[in-house]
Coordinates of C-alpha atoms in Angstrom, one line a residue:
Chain A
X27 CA 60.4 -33.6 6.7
X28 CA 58.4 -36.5 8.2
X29 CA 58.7 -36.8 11.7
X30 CA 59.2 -40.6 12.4
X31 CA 59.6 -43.8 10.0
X32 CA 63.0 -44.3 7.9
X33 CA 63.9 -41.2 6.3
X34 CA 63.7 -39.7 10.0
X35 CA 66.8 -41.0 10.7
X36 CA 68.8 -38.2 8.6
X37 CA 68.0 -36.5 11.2
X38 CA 69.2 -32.6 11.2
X39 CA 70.3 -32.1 14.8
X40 CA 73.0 -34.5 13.1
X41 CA 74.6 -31.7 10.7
X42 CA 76.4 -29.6 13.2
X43 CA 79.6 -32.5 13.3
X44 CA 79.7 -31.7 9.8
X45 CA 78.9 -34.4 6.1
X46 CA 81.3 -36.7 7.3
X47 CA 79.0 -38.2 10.8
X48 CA 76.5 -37.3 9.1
X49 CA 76.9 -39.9 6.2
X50 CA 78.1 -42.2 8.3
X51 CA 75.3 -42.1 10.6
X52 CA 73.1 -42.6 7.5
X53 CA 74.8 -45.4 5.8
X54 CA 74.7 -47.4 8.8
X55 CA 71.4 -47.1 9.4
X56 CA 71.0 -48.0 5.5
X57 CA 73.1 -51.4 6.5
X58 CA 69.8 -52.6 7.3
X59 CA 68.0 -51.4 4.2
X60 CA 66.2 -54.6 2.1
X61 CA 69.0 -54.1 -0.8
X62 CA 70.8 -56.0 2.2
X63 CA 74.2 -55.0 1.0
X64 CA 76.1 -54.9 4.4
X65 CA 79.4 -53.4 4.8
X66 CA 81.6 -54.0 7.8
X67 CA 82.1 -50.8 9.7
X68 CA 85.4 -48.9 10.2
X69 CA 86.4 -50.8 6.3
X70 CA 89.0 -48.8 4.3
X71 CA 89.0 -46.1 2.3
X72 CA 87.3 -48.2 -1.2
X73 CA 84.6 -49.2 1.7
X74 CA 84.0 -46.1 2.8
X75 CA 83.8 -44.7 -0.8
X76 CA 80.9 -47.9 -1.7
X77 CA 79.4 -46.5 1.2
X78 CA 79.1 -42.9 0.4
X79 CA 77.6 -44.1 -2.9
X80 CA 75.1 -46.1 -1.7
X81 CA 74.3 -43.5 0.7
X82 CA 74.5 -41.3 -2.4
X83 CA 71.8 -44.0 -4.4
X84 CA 69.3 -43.7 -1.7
X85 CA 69.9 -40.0 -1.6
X86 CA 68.8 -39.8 -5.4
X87 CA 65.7 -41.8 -4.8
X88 CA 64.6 -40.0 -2.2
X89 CA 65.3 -36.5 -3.1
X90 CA 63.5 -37.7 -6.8
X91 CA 60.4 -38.8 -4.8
X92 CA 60.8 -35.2 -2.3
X93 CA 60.8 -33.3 -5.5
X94 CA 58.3 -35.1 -7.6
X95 CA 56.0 -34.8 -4.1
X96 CA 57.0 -30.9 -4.1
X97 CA 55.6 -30.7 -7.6
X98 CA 52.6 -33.0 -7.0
X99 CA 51.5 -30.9 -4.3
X100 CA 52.5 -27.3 -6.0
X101 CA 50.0 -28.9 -8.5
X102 CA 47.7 -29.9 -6.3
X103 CA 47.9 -26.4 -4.0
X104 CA 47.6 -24.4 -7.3
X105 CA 44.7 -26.7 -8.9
X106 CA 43.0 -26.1 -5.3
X107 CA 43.6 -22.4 -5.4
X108 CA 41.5 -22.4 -8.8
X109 CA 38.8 -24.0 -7.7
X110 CA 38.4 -21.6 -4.5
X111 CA 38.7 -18.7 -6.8
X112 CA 36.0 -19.9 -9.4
X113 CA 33.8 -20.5 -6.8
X114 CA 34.1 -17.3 -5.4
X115 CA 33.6 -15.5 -8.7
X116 CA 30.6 -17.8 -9.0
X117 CA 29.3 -16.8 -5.7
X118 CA 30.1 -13.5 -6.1
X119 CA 28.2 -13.7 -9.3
X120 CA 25.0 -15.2 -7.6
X121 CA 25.2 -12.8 -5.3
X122 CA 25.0 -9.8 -8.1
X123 CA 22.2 -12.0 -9.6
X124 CA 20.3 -12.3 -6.1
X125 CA 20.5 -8.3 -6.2
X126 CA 19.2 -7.9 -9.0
X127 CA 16.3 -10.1 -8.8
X128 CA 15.5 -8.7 -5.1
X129 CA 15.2 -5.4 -7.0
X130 CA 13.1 -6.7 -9.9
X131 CA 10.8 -8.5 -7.1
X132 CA 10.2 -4.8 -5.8
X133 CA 9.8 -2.7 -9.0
X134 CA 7.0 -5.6 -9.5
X135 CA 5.3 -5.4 -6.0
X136 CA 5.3 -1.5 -6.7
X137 CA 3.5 -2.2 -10.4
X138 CA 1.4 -4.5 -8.3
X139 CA 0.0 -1.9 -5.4
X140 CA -0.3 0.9 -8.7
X141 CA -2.4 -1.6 -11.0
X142 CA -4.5 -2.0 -7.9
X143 CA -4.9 1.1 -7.0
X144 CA -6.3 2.4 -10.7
X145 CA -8.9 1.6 -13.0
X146 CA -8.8 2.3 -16.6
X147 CA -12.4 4.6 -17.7
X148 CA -12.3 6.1 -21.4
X149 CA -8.2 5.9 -21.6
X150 CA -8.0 7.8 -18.7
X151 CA -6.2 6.4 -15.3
X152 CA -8.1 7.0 -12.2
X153 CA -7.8 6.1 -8.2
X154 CA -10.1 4.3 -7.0
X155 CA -9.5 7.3 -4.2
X156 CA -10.9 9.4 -7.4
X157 CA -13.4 7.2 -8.5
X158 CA -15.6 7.5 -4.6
X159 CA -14.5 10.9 -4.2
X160 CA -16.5 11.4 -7.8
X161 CA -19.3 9.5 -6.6
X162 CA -19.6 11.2 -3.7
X163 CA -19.9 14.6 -5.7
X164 CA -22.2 13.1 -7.6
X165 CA -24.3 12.1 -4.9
X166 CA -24.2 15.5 -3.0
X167 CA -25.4 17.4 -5.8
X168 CA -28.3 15.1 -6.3
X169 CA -29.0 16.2 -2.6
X170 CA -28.6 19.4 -3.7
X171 CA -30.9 19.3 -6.7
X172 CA -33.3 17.6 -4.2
X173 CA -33.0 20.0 -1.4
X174 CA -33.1 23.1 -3.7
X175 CA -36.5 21.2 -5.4
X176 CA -37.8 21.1 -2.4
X177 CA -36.9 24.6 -1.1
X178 CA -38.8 26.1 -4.5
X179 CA -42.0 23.8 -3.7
X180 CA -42.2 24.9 -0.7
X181 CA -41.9 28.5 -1.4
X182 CA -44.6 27.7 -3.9
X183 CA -46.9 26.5 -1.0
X184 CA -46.0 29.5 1.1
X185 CA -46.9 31.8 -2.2
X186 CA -50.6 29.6 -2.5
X187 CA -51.2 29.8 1.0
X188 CA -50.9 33.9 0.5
X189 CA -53.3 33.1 -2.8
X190 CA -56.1 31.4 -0.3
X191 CA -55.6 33.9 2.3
X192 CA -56.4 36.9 -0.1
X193 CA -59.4 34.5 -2.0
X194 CA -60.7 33.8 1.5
X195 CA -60.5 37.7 1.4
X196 CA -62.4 38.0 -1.7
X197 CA -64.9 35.6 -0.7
X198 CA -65.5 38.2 2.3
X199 CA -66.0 40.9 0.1
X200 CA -68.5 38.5 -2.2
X201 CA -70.6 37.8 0.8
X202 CA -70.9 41.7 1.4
X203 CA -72.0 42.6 -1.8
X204 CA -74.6 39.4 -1.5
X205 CA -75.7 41.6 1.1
X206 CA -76.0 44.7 0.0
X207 CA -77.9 43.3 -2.4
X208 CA -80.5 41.5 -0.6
X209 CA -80.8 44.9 1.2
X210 CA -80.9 46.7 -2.7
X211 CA -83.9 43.6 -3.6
X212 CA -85.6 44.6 -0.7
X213 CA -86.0 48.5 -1.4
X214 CA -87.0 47.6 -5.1
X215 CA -89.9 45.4 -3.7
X216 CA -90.8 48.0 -1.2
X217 CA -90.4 50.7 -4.2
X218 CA -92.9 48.8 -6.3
X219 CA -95.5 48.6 -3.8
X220 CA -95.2 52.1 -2.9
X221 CA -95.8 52.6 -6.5
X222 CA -98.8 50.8 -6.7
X223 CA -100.3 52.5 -3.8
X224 CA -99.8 55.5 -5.6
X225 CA -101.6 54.6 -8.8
X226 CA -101.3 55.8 -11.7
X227 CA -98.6 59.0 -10.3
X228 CA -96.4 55.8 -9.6
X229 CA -96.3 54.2 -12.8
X230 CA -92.5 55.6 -13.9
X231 CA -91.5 55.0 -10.4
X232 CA -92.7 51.6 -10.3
X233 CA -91.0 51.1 -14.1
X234 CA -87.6 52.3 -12.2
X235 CA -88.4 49.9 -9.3
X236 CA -88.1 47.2 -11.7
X237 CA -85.3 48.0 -13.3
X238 CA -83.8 48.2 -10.1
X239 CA -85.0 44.4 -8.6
X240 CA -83.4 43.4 -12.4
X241 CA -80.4 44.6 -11.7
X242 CA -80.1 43.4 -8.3
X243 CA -81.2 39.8 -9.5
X244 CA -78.3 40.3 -12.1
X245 CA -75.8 41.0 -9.5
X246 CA -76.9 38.5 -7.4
X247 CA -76.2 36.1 -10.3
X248 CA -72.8 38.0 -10.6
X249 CA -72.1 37.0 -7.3
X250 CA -73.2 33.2 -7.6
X251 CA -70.9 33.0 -10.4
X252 CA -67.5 34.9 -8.6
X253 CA -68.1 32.6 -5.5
X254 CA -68.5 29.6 -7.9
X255 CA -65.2 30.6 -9.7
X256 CA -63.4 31.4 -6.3
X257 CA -64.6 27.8 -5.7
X258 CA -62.5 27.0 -8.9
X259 CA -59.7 28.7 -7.6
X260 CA -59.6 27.5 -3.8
X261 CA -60.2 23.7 -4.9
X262 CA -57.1 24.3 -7.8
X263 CA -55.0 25.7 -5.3
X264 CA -55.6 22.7 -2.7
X265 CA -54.6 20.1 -5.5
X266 CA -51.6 22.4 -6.0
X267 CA -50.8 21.8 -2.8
X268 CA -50.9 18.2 -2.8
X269 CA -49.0 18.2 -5.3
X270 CA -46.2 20.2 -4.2
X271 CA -46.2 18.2 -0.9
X272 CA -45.0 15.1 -3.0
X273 CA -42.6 17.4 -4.9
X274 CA -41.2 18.7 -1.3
X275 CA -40.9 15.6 0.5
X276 CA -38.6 13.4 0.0
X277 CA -37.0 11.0 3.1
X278 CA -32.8 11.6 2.7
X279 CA -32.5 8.6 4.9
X280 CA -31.0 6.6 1.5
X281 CA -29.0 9.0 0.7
X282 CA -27.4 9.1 3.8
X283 CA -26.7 5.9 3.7
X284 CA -25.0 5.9 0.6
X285 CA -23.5 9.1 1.8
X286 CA -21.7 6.8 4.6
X287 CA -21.1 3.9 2.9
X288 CA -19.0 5.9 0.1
X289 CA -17.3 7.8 3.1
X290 CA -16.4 4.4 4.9
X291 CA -14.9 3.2 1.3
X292 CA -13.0 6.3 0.8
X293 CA -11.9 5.6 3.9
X294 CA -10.9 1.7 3.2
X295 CA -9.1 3.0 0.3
X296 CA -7.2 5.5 2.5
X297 CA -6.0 2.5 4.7
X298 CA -5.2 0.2 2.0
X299 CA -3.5 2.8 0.1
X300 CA -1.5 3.4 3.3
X301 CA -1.0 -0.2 3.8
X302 CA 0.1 -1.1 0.1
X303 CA 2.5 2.1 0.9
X304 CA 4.2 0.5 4.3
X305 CA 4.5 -2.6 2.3
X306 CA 6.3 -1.3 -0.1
X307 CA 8.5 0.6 2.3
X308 CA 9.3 -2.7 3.8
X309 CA 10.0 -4.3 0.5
X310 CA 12.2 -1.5 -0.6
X311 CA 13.9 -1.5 3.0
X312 CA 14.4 -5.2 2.8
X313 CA 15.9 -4.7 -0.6
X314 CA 18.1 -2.3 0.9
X315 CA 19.2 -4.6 3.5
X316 CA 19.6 -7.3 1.1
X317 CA 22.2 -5.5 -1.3
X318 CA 24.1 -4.2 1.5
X319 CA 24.7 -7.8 3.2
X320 CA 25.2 -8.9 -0.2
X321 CA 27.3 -6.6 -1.1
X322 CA 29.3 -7.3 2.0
X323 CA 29.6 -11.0 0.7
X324 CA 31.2 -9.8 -2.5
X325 CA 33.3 -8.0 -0.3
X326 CA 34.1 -10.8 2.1
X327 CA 34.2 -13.0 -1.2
X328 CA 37.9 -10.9 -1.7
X329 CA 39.7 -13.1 1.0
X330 CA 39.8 -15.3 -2.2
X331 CA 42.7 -13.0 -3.7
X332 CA 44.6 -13.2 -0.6
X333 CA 44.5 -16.6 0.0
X334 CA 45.7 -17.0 -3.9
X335 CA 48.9 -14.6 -3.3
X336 CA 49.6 -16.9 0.2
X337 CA 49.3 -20.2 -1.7
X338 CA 51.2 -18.5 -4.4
X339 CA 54.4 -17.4 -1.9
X340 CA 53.7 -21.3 -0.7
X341 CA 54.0 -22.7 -3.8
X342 CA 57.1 -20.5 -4.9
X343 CA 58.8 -21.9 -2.4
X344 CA 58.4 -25.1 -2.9
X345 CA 58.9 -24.7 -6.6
X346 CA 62.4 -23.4 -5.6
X347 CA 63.1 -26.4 -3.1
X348 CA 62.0 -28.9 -5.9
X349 CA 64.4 -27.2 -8.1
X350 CA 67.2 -27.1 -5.6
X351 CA 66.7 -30.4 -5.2
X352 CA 67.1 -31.0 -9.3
X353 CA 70.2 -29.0 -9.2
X354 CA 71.8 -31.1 -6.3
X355 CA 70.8 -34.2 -8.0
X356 CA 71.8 -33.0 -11.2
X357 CA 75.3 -32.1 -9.6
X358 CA 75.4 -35.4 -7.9
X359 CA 75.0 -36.9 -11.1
X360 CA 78.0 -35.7 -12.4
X361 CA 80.7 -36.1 -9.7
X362 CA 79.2 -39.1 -9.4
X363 CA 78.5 -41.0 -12.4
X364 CA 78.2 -44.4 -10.9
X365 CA 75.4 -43.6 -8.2
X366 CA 72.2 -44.8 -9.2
X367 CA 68.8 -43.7 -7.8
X368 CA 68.0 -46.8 -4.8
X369 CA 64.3 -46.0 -4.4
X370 CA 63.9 -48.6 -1.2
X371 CA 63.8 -45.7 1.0
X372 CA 62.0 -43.5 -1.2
X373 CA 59.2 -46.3 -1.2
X374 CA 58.7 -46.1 2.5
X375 CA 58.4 -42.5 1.8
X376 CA 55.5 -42.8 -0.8
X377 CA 53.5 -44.7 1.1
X378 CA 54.1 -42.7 4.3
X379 CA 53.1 -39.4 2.2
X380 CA 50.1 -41.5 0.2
X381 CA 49.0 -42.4 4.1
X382 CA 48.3 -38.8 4.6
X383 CA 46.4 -38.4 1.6
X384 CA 42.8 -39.7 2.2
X385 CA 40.9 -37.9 -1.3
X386 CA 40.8 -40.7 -3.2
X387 CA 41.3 -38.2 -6.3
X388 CA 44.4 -36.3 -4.6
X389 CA 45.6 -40.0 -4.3
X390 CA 45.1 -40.4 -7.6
X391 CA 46.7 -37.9 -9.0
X392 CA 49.4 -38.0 -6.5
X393 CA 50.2 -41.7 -7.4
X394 CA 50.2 -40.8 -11.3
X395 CA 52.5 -38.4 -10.4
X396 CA 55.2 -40.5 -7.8
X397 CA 54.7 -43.7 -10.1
X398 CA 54.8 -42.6 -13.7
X399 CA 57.8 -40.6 -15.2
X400 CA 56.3 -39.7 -18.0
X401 CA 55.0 -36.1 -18.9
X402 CA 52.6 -35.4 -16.3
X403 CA 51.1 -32.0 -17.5
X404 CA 47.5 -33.7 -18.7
X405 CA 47.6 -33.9 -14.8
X406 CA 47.4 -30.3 -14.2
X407 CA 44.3 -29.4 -16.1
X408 CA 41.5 -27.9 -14.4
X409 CA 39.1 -30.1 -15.7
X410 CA 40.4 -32.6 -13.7
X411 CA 40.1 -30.8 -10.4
X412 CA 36.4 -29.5 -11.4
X413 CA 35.3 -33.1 -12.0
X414 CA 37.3 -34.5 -8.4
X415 CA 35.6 -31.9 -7.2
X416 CA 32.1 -32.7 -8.4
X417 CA 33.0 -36.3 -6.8
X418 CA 33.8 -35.4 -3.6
X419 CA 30.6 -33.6 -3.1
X420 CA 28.7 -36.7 -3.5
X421 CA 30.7 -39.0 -2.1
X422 CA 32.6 -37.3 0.8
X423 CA 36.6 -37.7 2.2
X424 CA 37.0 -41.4 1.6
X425 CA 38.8 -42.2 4.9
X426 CA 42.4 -44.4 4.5
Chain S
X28 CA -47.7 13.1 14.7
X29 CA -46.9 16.5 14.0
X30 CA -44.0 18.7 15.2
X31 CA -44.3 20.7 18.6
X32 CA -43.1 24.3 18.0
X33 CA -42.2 26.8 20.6
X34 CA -40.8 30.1 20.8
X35 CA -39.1 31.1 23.7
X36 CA -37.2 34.3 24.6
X37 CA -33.6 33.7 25.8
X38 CA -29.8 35.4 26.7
X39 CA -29.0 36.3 23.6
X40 CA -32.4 37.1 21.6
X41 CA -35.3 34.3 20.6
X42 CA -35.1 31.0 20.1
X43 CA -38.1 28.5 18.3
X44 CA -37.6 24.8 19.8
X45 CA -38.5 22.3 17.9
X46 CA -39.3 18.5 18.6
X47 CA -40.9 15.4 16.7
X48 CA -40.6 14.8 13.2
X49 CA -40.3 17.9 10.9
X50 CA -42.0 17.7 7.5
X51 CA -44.0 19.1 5.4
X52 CA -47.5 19.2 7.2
X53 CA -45.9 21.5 10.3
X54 CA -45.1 24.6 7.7
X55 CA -48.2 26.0 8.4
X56 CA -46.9 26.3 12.0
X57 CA -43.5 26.8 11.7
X58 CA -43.8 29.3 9.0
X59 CA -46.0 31.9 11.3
X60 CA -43.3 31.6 14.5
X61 CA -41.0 32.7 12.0
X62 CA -42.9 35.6 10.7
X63 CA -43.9 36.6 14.4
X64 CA -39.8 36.4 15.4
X65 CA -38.8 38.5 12.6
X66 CA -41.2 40.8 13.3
X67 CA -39.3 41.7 16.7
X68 CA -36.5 44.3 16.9
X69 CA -34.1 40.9 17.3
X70 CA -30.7 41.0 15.6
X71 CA -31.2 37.2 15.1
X72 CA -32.6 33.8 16.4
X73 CA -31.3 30.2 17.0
X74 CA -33.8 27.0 16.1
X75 CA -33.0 24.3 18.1
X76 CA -33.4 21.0 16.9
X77 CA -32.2 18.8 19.5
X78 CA -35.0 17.3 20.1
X79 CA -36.2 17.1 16.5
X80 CA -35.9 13.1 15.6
X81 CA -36.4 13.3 12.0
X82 CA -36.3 15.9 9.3
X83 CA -37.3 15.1 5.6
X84 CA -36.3 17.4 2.1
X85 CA -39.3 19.5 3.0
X86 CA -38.2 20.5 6.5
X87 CA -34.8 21.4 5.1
X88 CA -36.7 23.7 2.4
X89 CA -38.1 25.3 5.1
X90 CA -35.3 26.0 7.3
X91 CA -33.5 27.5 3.7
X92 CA -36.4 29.9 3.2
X93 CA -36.2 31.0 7.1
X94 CA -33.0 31.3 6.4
X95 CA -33.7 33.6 3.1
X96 CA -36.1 35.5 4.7
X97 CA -33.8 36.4 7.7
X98 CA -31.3 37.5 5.1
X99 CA -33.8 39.7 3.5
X100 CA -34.8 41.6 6.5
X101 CA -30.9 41.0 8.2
X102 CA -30.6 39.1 10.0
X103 CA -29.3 36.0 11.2
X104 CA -30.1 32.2 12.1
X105 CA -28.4 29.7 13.8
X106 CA -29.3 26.2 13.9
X107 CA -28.3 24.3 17.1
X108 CA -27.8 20.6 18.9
X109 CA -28.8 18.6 15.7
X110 CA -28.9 14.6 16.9
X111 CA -29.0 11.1 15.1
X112 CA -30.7 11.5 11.3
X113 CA -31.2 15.2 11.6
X114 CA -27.8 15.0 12.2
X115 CA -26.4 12.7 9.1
X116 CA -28.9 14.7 6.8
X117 CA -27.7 17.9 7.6
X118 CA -24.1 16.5 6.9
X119 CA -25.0 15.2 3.8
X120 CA -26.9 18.0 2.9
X121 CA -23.6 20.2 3.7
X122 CA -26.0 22.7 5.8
X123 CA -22.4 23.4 7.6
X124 CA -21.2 25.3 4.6
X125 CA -25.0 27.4 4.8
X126 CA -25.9 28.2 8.7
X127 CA -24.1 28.2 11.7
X128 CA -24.2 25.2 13.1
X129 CA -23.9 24.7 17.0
X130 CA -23.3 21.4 19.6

């Protein structure tokens, strides 16, 4: 009950000394009420009666106002309860939603680090891991090829230096027979002049002679024409050589760049594969995280249910005291017939409750509710609530 | 410039040092050490390169067919202290998967 202004003098610590003091107490404070009707105190019997029903009368309209408030504000507790629960079912909604989407963001960071990581060649996927360790293959056995090239050519040069060494031999061997048959010329020449000495018992001999000094001139020719082709030989060799000297050599010193260069991108790719990888960790972690505080907001978002059965005991109750005030009015009613509701008090009582209410749309409805005696349930929809509540959030408590 | 080559009798058996730049104009040279080292009762030799500053595709045909010609008559070769290109070429050449290779 309120705590000061008119109605707090029906004050409780009064009931112990039973109705009787306790209408009395009432009715003469009502002596001064505006209706102005004043009765002498200590009248008779038909005076104390007019009192009781007057006390009665302001009784009515003040219990009609208490119960009409009860309802207003079972209303108003309820129609608050609703909005508190749909917003926590459309938090807990977003919440399910943020989830979701933090997943989605990290099934696309994942299709982001595996696009990056591969190309597409003849339908086939490949890492780019793939793609510089295949280079690098590539490149080694073109060292290979180079280095086995090389080791043939030079073999080859080792096998034509063997071919000069033995020509030089043959050469040798040429000049010895040149000498033997300078030596051979020589006899024939001596031979025939021996011959002609003797005369005529030389002729044959000196006819062998010459044969001889043709034979020896024909070797010698023989001999012109093997150094001349060992010539042939020695000089085709020597080009042979040069050539396999280009063949052999061949300076690595690009290949080993290329050689590092793909091992420091291999590398890279190593790294950034490892990086994409703790990023995506994180992201997954951070998903993690996210879902379990999220998930503990849905949880949290549960103290909606209890605080619906609290307001729910709250508002039983004051649904039974509104109704326990209709049944004593009701019952007043009848043993009283000619009490009517006096609503001077009651008045005082409105505005005192209407003082406490400073949302201008509580007030509003409130008022409606106090003022009008109509049928008040267009009051009660939701709708009405969502919209006040819409208000409030631009405007703010409107302060009395 | 051409390559200095020297043989030199060590610990464990012979050993040809080389140094300069090793291509194809110092087989002639490097080709008769061989020969001579092979034709001691050795079990194997080590050619050290340390102070060998560049090698070419020529020089590492070379080394191969000392390296044959060991394995022909058994024995063995070691190559030793490669530094700088000789190094990287050698690497790239993958000589590690073909000689021993030491420091």
């Amino acid at each position: 009950m309120a705590p000061d202004g008119g109605p707090g003098d029906i004050c409780p610590e009064t009931a112990p000394h039973g109705t009787d003091t306790w209408v009395k107490r009432y009715c003469t404070a009502n002596a001064h009420a505006p209706s102005g009707i004043a009765e002498p105190a200590g009248g008779g019997s038909a005076g104390d009666l007019r009192r009781a029903v007057r006390c009665l009368d302001s009784w009515l309209g003040l219990s009609d106002v208490q119960r009409r408030t009860l309802e207003a504000l079972v209303s108003e507790v309820m129609g608050s309860s609703d909005l508190v629960e749909r917003g926590a079912i459309t938090l807990s909604d977003s919440f399910r939603d943020l989830v979701s989407q933090a997943n989605t963001q990290t099934e696309r960071v994942e299709s982001i680090a595996q696009i990056v990581s591969r190309i597409e060649v003849d339908g086939e996927l490949i890492s780019l891991q793939q793609v510089t360790r295949e280079l690098e293959t590539s490149l080694v056995e073109v060292v290979d090829h180079i280095i086995s090239l090389s080791k043939k050519a030079m073999e080859m040069v080792y096998a034509l230096d063997d071919v000069i060494a033995n020509v030089d031999k043959v050469e040798v061997l040429i000049g010895d027979i040149e000498t033997i048959n300078r030596q051979t010329n020589l006899l024939a020449l001596n031979a025939t002049i021996e011959a002609k000495r003797a005369g005529e018992a030389g002729r044959a001999f000196s006819v062998v002679a010459g044969e001889v000094r043709d034979l020896s001139n024909r070797t010698k020719s023989l001999a012109e024409q093997m150094r001349s082709q060992v010539g042939t030989v020695t000089r085709g060799v020597r080009e042979g050589h040069t050539i396999l000297q280009g063949v052999a050599t061949m300076d690595l010193s690009s290949h080993i760049l290329v050689k590092e260069r793909l091992d420091r991108m291999l590398r890279a790719l190593l790294e950034q594969n490892e990086a994409f990888r703790e990023v995506l960790d994180e992201a997954a972690h951070a998903s993690n995280d996210m879902s379990k505080s999220i998930s503990g907001l849905v949880m949290g978002m549960q103290f909606q249910d209890r605080f619906k059965q609290r307001l729910e005991h709250v508002t039983d109750s004051m649904h039974v005291l509104a109704v326990a005030l209709a049944d004593l009015e009701d019952e007043t009613r009848t043993a009283f017939p000619d009490a009517t509701k006096d609503s001077s008090r009651a008045d005082a009582l409105v505005d005192q409750v209407l003082g406490k209410v400073r949302m201008d749309e509580v007030r509003k409805r409130l008022i409606a509710r106090l003022m009008s005696g109509g049928d008040l349930s267009e009051l009660d929809r939701p709708e009405l609530f969502e919209e006040g509540a819409q208000h409030d959030g631009d405007d703010g408590i409107e302060l009395f | 410039m051409t390559m200095q080559v020297e043989q030199k009798e060590a610990e464990g058996g012979f050993e040809l040092i080389l140094s300069g730049r090793f291509t194809f104009t110092d087989y002639p040279a490097f080709r008769r050490l061989v020969s001579d080292i092979l034709e001691r009762p050795v079990s194997g030799y080590v050619i050290d390169l340390e102070k060998v500053e560049f090698i070419d595709s020529a020089g590492l045909g070379m080394l191969l067919l000392a390296r044959d010609e060991a394995d022909r008559k058994g024995r063995s070769v070691e190559l030793r202290g490669p530094q700088g290109q000789v190094k990287r070429v050698l690497n790239v050449a993958r000589f590690g998967t073909l000689f021993t290779i030491r420091g």
